[in-house]
């Protein structure tokens, strides 16, 4: 009977592993069946998706020798990138390079599926979770709102999720290893750095790995390591910003352009106050976004609480190393307390990670319009997955499960449903209308076409028809003659015209193309 149960458990494990790895495909199959649309053919529709797609479309065909894809009038200091810096290329470029393929309309969706399946494969291979852990991972894989909402999109969040899964799988393996290797640490740094390219605030991911490398001690070596960590991020952010257009609406841009420390601090305080109001208000957004905010905060507080544990055992050297992953609190006047309270510095490092991201988002970003949801959700997923894998306390596991259930309930009651939005658009091949456009100037630099907001919004027919070599810019506001003369070509509705340009062609049902250079 024991042998039978053992075999049964092994079979159940393997089945769960397969279900976890195939979860992206199964989820999309289920969503396609529900919506009666093939969501594997999801296309970019939102502004960020369109910008990601166009940059990858140009990069996959021309390398870095393409015209920028960006908001009109705000150019990056270096390179052709604009709105999202080098992030799209860091995210999807390796896939297109590996398979030597040019991007198609649906390619980012397929790439996201590939990344997520690869991440879950690494999770299973490294951790070989038992039935209970596999069940927890499978439930998270299939029911986490971020995955349900974004898997069929061309957004970045699924790539972030994949990077987070790989990172926390490596972190757990590094955490439990009796003899940690430099290779493990380097892999953590590489994956953590890749995640930082995807979203700069994810620099917080490297904190647990660096502190663990220093055996969770607080000494000169640790301080110097953390100092190097901060300096390296400062250099990275400066370079990253040079490849990204500096938009006046961004918090960091406003902060840079302000004069005086007092004004900067007042501005940051005011922004943080507004963000805190939005963060805690149950009426600031739909229940899906509000639920994620509360869920993230709950997991952050939970992580802090379980970092401290009463323990009547006497202190020894192993308690002060990472082998048992806990340290005694001790000082000259509190020996009695030090014998009863231990600090799990692994958990404490995860709290610092989560709080660090939360603090940056509150002070330097906007808690509105899914922006915070997209940043918080992947990190929260990774931490919860780590705890379900590592935690031994049944009480703590039940608390985690309850928090996840409440989060899923709030999402279910929110009314948010993106399944039906990613349907087949009616594609119109407009490439013949743009075939006569001059792609480069006399110096070989790519020319630019600026497209009116009214023509571009939610319509990839134009974006996929304009030659990939051309810089593709969008008027995201009411345009005028002063804007038109900055571009090589403009594509505007039939109701608008220009006195400075030379008529090139009319595209029926869309508008007119004008040549603006002499």
XYZ file of C-alpha atoms in Angstrom:
518
model
C 0.000 0.000 0.000
C 2.846 2.391 0.863
C 4.612 1.596 -2.391
C 1.349 2.143 -4.287
C 0.848 5.570 -2.691
C 4.449 6.470 -3.485
C 3.968 5.582 -7.145
C 0.645 7.420 -7.197
C 2.293 10.540 -5.738
C 5.077 10.425 -8.317
C 2.553 10.126 -11.148
C 0.507 12.993 -9.695
C 3.653 15.125 -9.433
C 4.553 14.507 -13.070
C 1.018 15.299 -14.235
C 1.026 18.519 -12.240
C 4.432 19.463 -13.659
C 3.118 19.035 -17.196
C 0.003 21.068 -16.379
C 2.157 23.845 -14.912
C 4.474 23.987 -17.923
C 1.593 23.918 -20.404
C -0.513 26.410 -18.429
C -0.063 29.304 -20.928
C -1.360 27.189 -23.810
C -4.208 25.684 -21.780
C -5.285 29.097 -20.455
C -5.407 30.565 -23.954
C -7.292 27.542 -25.259
C -9.875 27.954 -22.501
C -10.143 31.709 -23.070
C -10.478 31.165 -26.815
C -13.280 28.673 -26.239
C -15.094 31.072 -23.904
C -14.743 34.094 -26.172
C -15.163 32.119 -29.410
C -12.139 33.888 -30.836
C -8.661 32.534 -31.450
C -6.698 34.477 -28.829
C -3.434 32.983 -30.060
C -3.924 35.555 -32.810
C -4.151 38.447 -30.373
C -2.973 41.739 -31.811
C -1.671 44.927 -30.194
C -4.398 47.479 -29.499
C -3.377 49.728 -26.597
C -0.844 52.534 -26.925
C 1.947 50.666 -25.109
C 1.310 47.509 -27.129
C 1.420 49.420 -30.387
C 4.676 51.117 -29.425
C 6.258 47.806 -28.344
C 5.121 46.111 -31.526
C 6.330 48.838 -33.872
C 9.772 48.996 -32.246
C 10.156 45.217 -32.512
C 8.812 45.241 -36.078
C 11.502 47.744 -37.059
C 14.268 46.106 -35.019
C 13.609 42.582 -36.298
C 13.977 43.776 -39.898
C 16.680 46.451 -39.589
C 18.611 45.898 -36.367
C 19.271 49.271 -34.752
C 19.258 51.156 -38.074
C 15.621 52.166 -38.037
C 13.767 55.385 -37.323
C 12.472 55.877 -33.799
C 9.061 54.766 -32.612
C 7.919 57.370 -30.131
C 5.629 60.209 -29.139
C 6.157 62.982 -31.625
C 8.615 65.681 -30.662
C 10.384 63.873 -27.838
C 13.453 62.045 -29.067
C 15.914 59.933 -27.126
C 19.462 61.274 -26.821
C 20.900 58.042 -28.221
C 19.609 55.409 -30.578
C 16.347 55.077 -32.465
C 14.288 54.049 -29.412
C 11.934 56.441 -27.708
C 8.876 55.779 -25.598
C 10.161 52.660 -23.833
C 13.916 52.904 -24.296
C 15.615 49.575 -25.002
C 13.059 47.597 -22.983
C 11.156 45.981 -25.909
C 14.411 44.852 -27.511
C 15.683 43.471 -24.188
C 12.387 41.644 -23.745
C 11.690 40.111 -27.139
C 14.928 40.670 -29.065
C 16.635 37.470 -27.786
C 13.706 35.362 -29.030
C 13.753 36.861 -32.515
C 17.543 36.609 -32.660
C 17.482 32.988 -31.478
C 14.960 31.895 -34.082
C 16.172 34.313 -36.787
C 12.660 35.499 -37.482
C 10.994 38.765 -38.417
C 8.041 39.821 -36.349
C 4.478 39.104 -37.427
C 1.280 40.656 -36.140
C 0.839 38.006 -33.442
C 4.496 37.215 -32.750
C 4.745 38.968 -29.371
C 1.849 36.888 -28.022
C 3.610 33.699 -29.102
C 6.912 34.919 -27.689
C 5.248 35.624 -24.341
C 3.842 32.088 -24.307
C 7.288 30.676 -25.053
C 8.927 32.691 -22.263
C 6.322 31.706 -19.689
C 6.542 28.018 -20.594
C 10.335 28.217 -20.404
C 10.106 29.860 -16.985
C 7.802 27.181 -15.615
C 10.067 24.484 -17.085
C 13.025 25.970 -15.208
C 10.912 26.140 -12.036
C 10.010 22.452 -12.292
C 13.531 21.373 -13.277
C 15.281 23.240 -10.452
C 12.817 22.706 -7.618
C 11.125 19.409 -8.508
C 8.180 20.379 -6.280
C 6.181 17.701 -4.492
C 2.426 17.256 -4.881
C 1.451 19.990 -2.405
C 3.902 22.552 -3.796
C 3.027 21.627 -7.362
C -0.665 22.061 -6.594
C -0.031 25.532 -5.154
C 2.085 26.484 -8.171
C -0.536 25.146 -10.589
C -3.328 27.108 -8.905
C -1.245 30.276 -9.118
C -0.320 29.578 -12.744
C -3.953 29.189 -13.801
C -5.788 31.705 -11.628
C -3.470 34.635 -11.013
C -5.324 37.689 -12.429
C -2.281 39.161 -14.173
C -1.853 36.043 -16.295
C -5.548 35.864 -17.148
C -5.650 39.520 -18.159
C -2.415 39.874 -20.106
C -1.509 36.488 -21.600
C -3.272 37.202 -24.884
C -1.841 40.719 -25.132
C 1.379 42.092 -26.577
C 2.192 43.740 -23.265
C 5.394 43.352 -21.297
C 3.872 41.898 -18.130
C 4.067 38.242 -19.179
C 7.786 38.608 -19.929
C 8.202 40.232 -16.498
C 6.288 37.324 -14.961
C 8.571 34.819 -16.708
C 11.695 36.625 -15.524
C 10.337 36.747 -11.957
C 9.559 33.008 -11.941
C 13.061 32.183 -13.149
C 14.644 34.585 -10.669
C 12.793 33.254 -7.622
C 13.423 29.654 -8.698
C 17.160 30.391 -8.810
C 16.919 32.331 -5.535
C 15.252 29.406 -3.773
C 17.847 26.990 -5.135
C 20.624 29.320 -3.988
C 18.887 29.703 -0.633
C 18.730 25.965 0.164
C 22.123 24.987 -1.257
C 24.545 23.720 1.350
C 27.427 24.921 -0.789
C 26.524 27.966 -2.795
C 28.489 28.516 -5.962
C 29.575 31.635 -7.792
C 27.727 30.356 -10.866
C 24.436 30.418 -8.956
C 25.095 33.983 -7.852
C 26.082 35.127 -11.343
C 22.913 33.602 -12.803
C 20.862 35.475 -10.207
C 22.598 38.718 -11.131
C 22.031 38.113 -14.847
C 18.320 37.300 -14.538
C 17.786 40.090 -12.013
C 19.552 42.540 -14.329
C 17.421 41.368 -17.267
C 14.296 42.023 -15.204
C 15.680 45.493 -14.435
C 15.971 46.181 -18.175
C 12.305 45.235 -18.445
C 11.309 47.541 -15.598
C 14.000 49.649 -13.881
C 12.229 49.558 -10.501
C 12.897 45.803 -10.453
C 16.444 46.606 -9.374
C 15.111 45.648 -5.926
C 15.273 41.998 -7.017
C 19.041 41.933 -6.597
C 18.957 42.867 -2.920
C 18.236 39.366 -1.460
C 20.875 37.740 -3.693
C 23.588 40.240 -2.734
C 22.798 40.040 0.974
C 22.688 36.235 0.831
C 26.056 36.257 -0.941
C 27.371 38.040 2.154
C 25.763 35.387 4.383
C 23.172 37.887 5.607
C 25.777 39.589 7.748
C 25.900 43.309 8.402
C 29.583 44.154 8.128
C 31.957 46.235 6.021
C 31.877 43.775 3.121
C 28.090 43.899 3.022
C 28.032 47.693 3.210
C 30.539 47.967 0.343
C 28.543 45.442 -1.700
C 25.345 47.407 -1.180
C 27.126 50.647 -2.029
C 28.407 49.135 -5.281
C 24.855 47.898 -5.926
C 23.419 51.406 -5.570
C 26.160 53.028 -7.673
C 25.761 50.410 -10.419
C 22.027 51.086 -10.563
C 22.637 54.828 -10.737
C 24.927 54.324 -13.727
C 22.463 51.899 -15.331
C 19.534 54.296 -14.908
C 21.533 57.175 -16.373
C 22.490 55.146 -19.448
C 18.975 53.678 -19.744
C 17.542 57.186 -19.700
C 19.773 58.251 -22.600
C 17.983 55.707 -24.803
C 14.570 56.905 -23.661
C 12.717 60.079 -24.622
C 12.333 62.423 -21.664
C 8.612 63.100 -21.481
C 7.535 66.201 -19.549
C 4.632 64.359 -17.906
C 6.830 61.862 -16.092
C 7.504 62.364 -12.394
C 11.259 61.969 -12.852
C 11.269 64.495 -15.702
C 9.399 67.064 -13.635
C 11.766 66.445 -10.746
C 14.848 66.924 -12.947
C 13.563 70.198 -14.349
C 12.797 71.687 -10.933
C 15.225 74.106 -9.322
C 16.122 73.833 -5.638
C 16.126 70.962 -3.157
C 13.152 72.404 -1.295
C 10.981 72.460 -4.416
C 12.000 68.926 -5.321
C 11.181 67.603 -1.846
C 7.845 69.425 -1.787
C 6.966 67.966 -5.187
C 7.912 64.427 -4.125
C 5.897 64.795 -0.922
C 2.863 66.031 -2.822
C 3.132 63.192 -5.348
C 3.512 60.616 -2.574
C 0.462 62.029 -0.765
C -1.705 61.751 -3.879
C -0.431 58.248 -4.586
C -1.124 57.108 -1.020
C -4.697 58.392 -1.287
C -5.182 56.475 -4.523
C -3.454 53.388 -3.152
C -5.633 52.990 -0.063
C -8.923 54.312 -1.391
C -11.300 51.440 -2.250
C -13.017 53.734 -4.746
C -9.907 54.905 -6.616
C -10.241 52.188 -9.264
C -12.059 48.944 -10.019
C -11.848 46.063 -7.548
C -9.223 44.294 -9.653
C -6.678 47.089 -9.239
C -7.687 47.855 -5.643
C -7.541 44.151 -4.800
C -3.990 43.881 -6.104
C -2.938 46.917 -4.057
C -4.348 45.407 -0.868
C -2.949 41.986 -1.749
C 0.530 43.408 -2.307
C 0.412 45.290 0.985
C -0.877 42.201 2.818
C 1.957 40.037 1.492
C 4.495 42.771 2.347
C 3.284 42.971 5.968
C 3.039 39.173 6.157
C 6.647 38.900 4.974
C 7.777 41.288 7.700
C 5.860 39.457 10.426
C 7.211 36.005 9.572
C 10.736 37.438 9.536
C 10.562 37.383 13.344
C 10.042 34.244 15.343
C 10.216 33.344 19.007
C 12.772 30.657 19.709
C 13.841 29.454 23.136
C 16.911 27.667 21.830
C 20.261 29.113 22.832
C 22.307 30.904 20.226
C 25.126 29.195 18.367
C 27.266 29.970 15.328
C 24.899 28.211 12.920
C 22.061 30.484 14.008
C 24.147 33.396 12.838
C 24.836 32.044 9.365
C 22.620 31.445 6.366
C 22.622 27.687 6.898
C 19.559 27.889 9.117
C 18.445 31.158 7.605
C 17.859 32.902 10.947
C 19.883 35.149 13.207
C 19.616 35.842 16.879
C 18.971 39.411 17.963
C 21.516 40.279 20.604
C 22.794 43.334 22.374
C 24.546 44.043 25.632
C 21.358 44.809 27.532
C 18.883 42.307 26.082
C 20.369 38.819 26.349
C 17.056 37.463 27.564
C 15.266 38.717 24.454
C 17.974 37.396 22.148
C 17.252 33.886 23.351
C 13.584 34.149 22.465
C 13.561 36.047 19.195
C 15.201 35.120 15.922
C 15.262 36.951 12.640
C 14.819 35.043 9.412
C 16.940 37.267 7.236
C 15.864 35.548 4.050
C 12.298 36.643 4.732
C 13.491 40.046 5.903
C 15.343 40.552 2.620
C 12.143 39.766 0.724
C 10.281 42.310 2.845
C 12.907 44.926 2.000
C 12.529 43.986 -1.683
C 8.744 44.416 -1.604
C 8.791 47.562 0.511
C 11.513 49.067 -1.682
C 9.395 48.629 -4.809
C 6.303 49.964 -3.023
C 8.207 53.038 -1.794
C 9.597 53.820 -5.258
C 6.175 53.475 -6.830
C 4.555 55.733 -4.234
C 7.201 58.465 -4.421
C 8.383 58.360 -8.043
C 5.503 56.935 -10.058
C 1.725 57.082 -10.521
C -0.803 54.887 -8.727
C -3.406 55.138 -11.475
C -4.665 53.453 -14.635
C -3.145 49.980 -14.174
C 0.390 51.403 -13.925
C 0.938 50.190 -10.375
C -0.933 46.937 -11.085
C 1.496 46.054 -13.855
C 4.513 46.803 -11.656
C 3.358 45.166 -8.412
C 1.673 42.013 -9.713
C 4.729 40.101 -11.063
C 6.824 40.767 -7.930
C 3.968 39.760 -5.642
C 3.522 36.578 -7.664
C 7.208 35.697 -7.291
C 7.298 36.256 -3.525
C 4.121 34.246 -2.930
C 5.428 31.426 -5.152
C 8.678 31.461 -3.156
C 6.805 31.158 0.138
C 4.547 28.366 -1.094
C 7.728 26.534 -2.084
C 9.800 27.313 1.009
C 7.399 27.815 3.919
C 6.898 24.914 6.328
C 4.392 26.427 8.748
C 0.846 25.249 8.014
C -0.546 28.387 9.649
C 1.500 30.635 7.385
C 0.553 28.621 4.320
C -3.135 28.949 5.210
C -2.736 32.705 5.616
C -1.089 32.893 2.178
C -3.836 30.775 0.648
C -6.527 32.958 2.246
C -4.860 36.147 0.948
C -4.707 34.676 -2.559
C -8.361 33.630 -2.362
C -9.482 37.125 -1.313
C -7.414 38.640 -4.138
C -9.017 36.296 -6.673
C -12.484 37.041 -5.260
C -11.972 40.807 -5.623
C -10.841 40.268 -9.207
C -13.878 38.079 -9.900
C -16.236 40.736 -8.509
C -14.534 43.591 -10.340
C -16.285 43.038 -13.636
C -12.954 43.355 -15.446
C -12.837 40.929 -18.356
C -10.363 41.306 -21.164
C -11.088 37.977 -22.829
C -13.405 39.417 -25.471
C -11.305 42.434 -26.418
C -8.511 40.704 -28.313
C -10.446 39.635 -31.373
C -9.538 39.572 -35.045
C -9.292 43.073 -36.480
C -10.148 43.568 -40.124
C -6.680 43.972 -41.619
C -6.276 46.259 -44.573
C -2.975 46.019 -46.417
C -2.009 49.612 -47.078
C 1.651 48.961 -47.907
C 1.256 49.867 -51.593
C 0.364 53.447 -50.649
C 3.684 53.839 -48.796
C 5.899 52.013 -51.299
C 7.129 55.200 -52.981
C 8.237 56.934 -49.776
C 11.941 57.710 -49.471
C 13.235 55.682 -46.545
C 16.503 57.530 -45.855
C 17.902 61.008 -46.368
C 21.123 61.903 -48.188
C 23.217 60.930 -45.158
C 21.570 57.514 -44.910
C 19.529 58.359 -41.816
C 16.007 56.882 -41.719
C 13.270 59.332 -42.517
C 10.204 59.726 -40.304
C 6.478 59.610 -40.885
C 4.214 61.212 -38.295
C 0.712 59.792 -38.055
C -2.276 61.597 -36.649
C -3.798 60.230 -33.420
C -7.220 59.819 -35.055
C -5.789 57.504 -37.715
C -3.549 55.420 -35.472
C -5.535 54.619 -32.372
C -6.330 50.901 -32.132
C -5.525 50.332 -35.804
C -2.463 48.241 -36.579
C -3.195 48.218 -40.316
C -1.326 51.502 -40.710
C 1.493 50.589 -38.358
C 2.174 47.279 -40.121
C 1.940 48.843 -43.599
C 4.396 51.701 -43.081
C 7.912 50.444 -44.048
C 9.823 49.207 -41.007
C 12.818 51.401 -41.839
C 10.871 54.619 -41.382
C 10.620 56.285 -38.016
C 7.010 55.971 -36.911
C 5.779 58.772 -34.695
C 2.311 59.574 -33.457
C 0.565 62.849 -32.684
C -1.043 62.019 -29.333
C -2.604 65.466 -29.128
C -4.162 68.104 -31.364
C -1.532 68.660 -34.056
C -0.803 71.847 -36.002
C 1.466 73.252 -38.709
C 4.389 73.679 -36.280
C 4.281 69.951 -35.572
C 3.957 68.955 -39.212
C 7.150 70.656 -40.349
C 9.247 68.586 -37.921
C 8.538 65.356 -39.822
C 9.657 64.082 -43.233
C 6.159 62.825 -44.000
C 2.804 63.279 -42.308
C -0.309 61.148 -42.547
C -3.386 63.086 -41.482
C -7.185 62.720 -41.842
C -8.861 64.066 -44.942
C -10.376 66.896 -42.937
C -6.924 68.293 -42.153
C -4.367 69.793 -44.504
C -0.984 71.537 -44.567
C 0.395 74.514 -46.428
C 4.007 73.409 -46.001
C 3.865 69.947 -47.506
C 3.663 68.360 -50.920
C 0.742 65.995 -51.485
C 1.897 62.377 -52.019
C -1.175 60.152 -51.985
C -4.670 59.666 -50.671
C -5.536 56.475 -48.791
C -9.294 55.979 -49.121
C -11.074 55.760 -45.815
C -8.044 57.033 -43.917
C -6.517 60.308 -45.107
C -3.678 61.960 -47.016
C 0.092 61.576 -46.966
C 2.208 64.714 -47.415
C 5.938 65.081 -48.012
C 7.302 67.815 -45.722
C 10.995 68.034 -46.669
C 12.320 69.913 -49.708
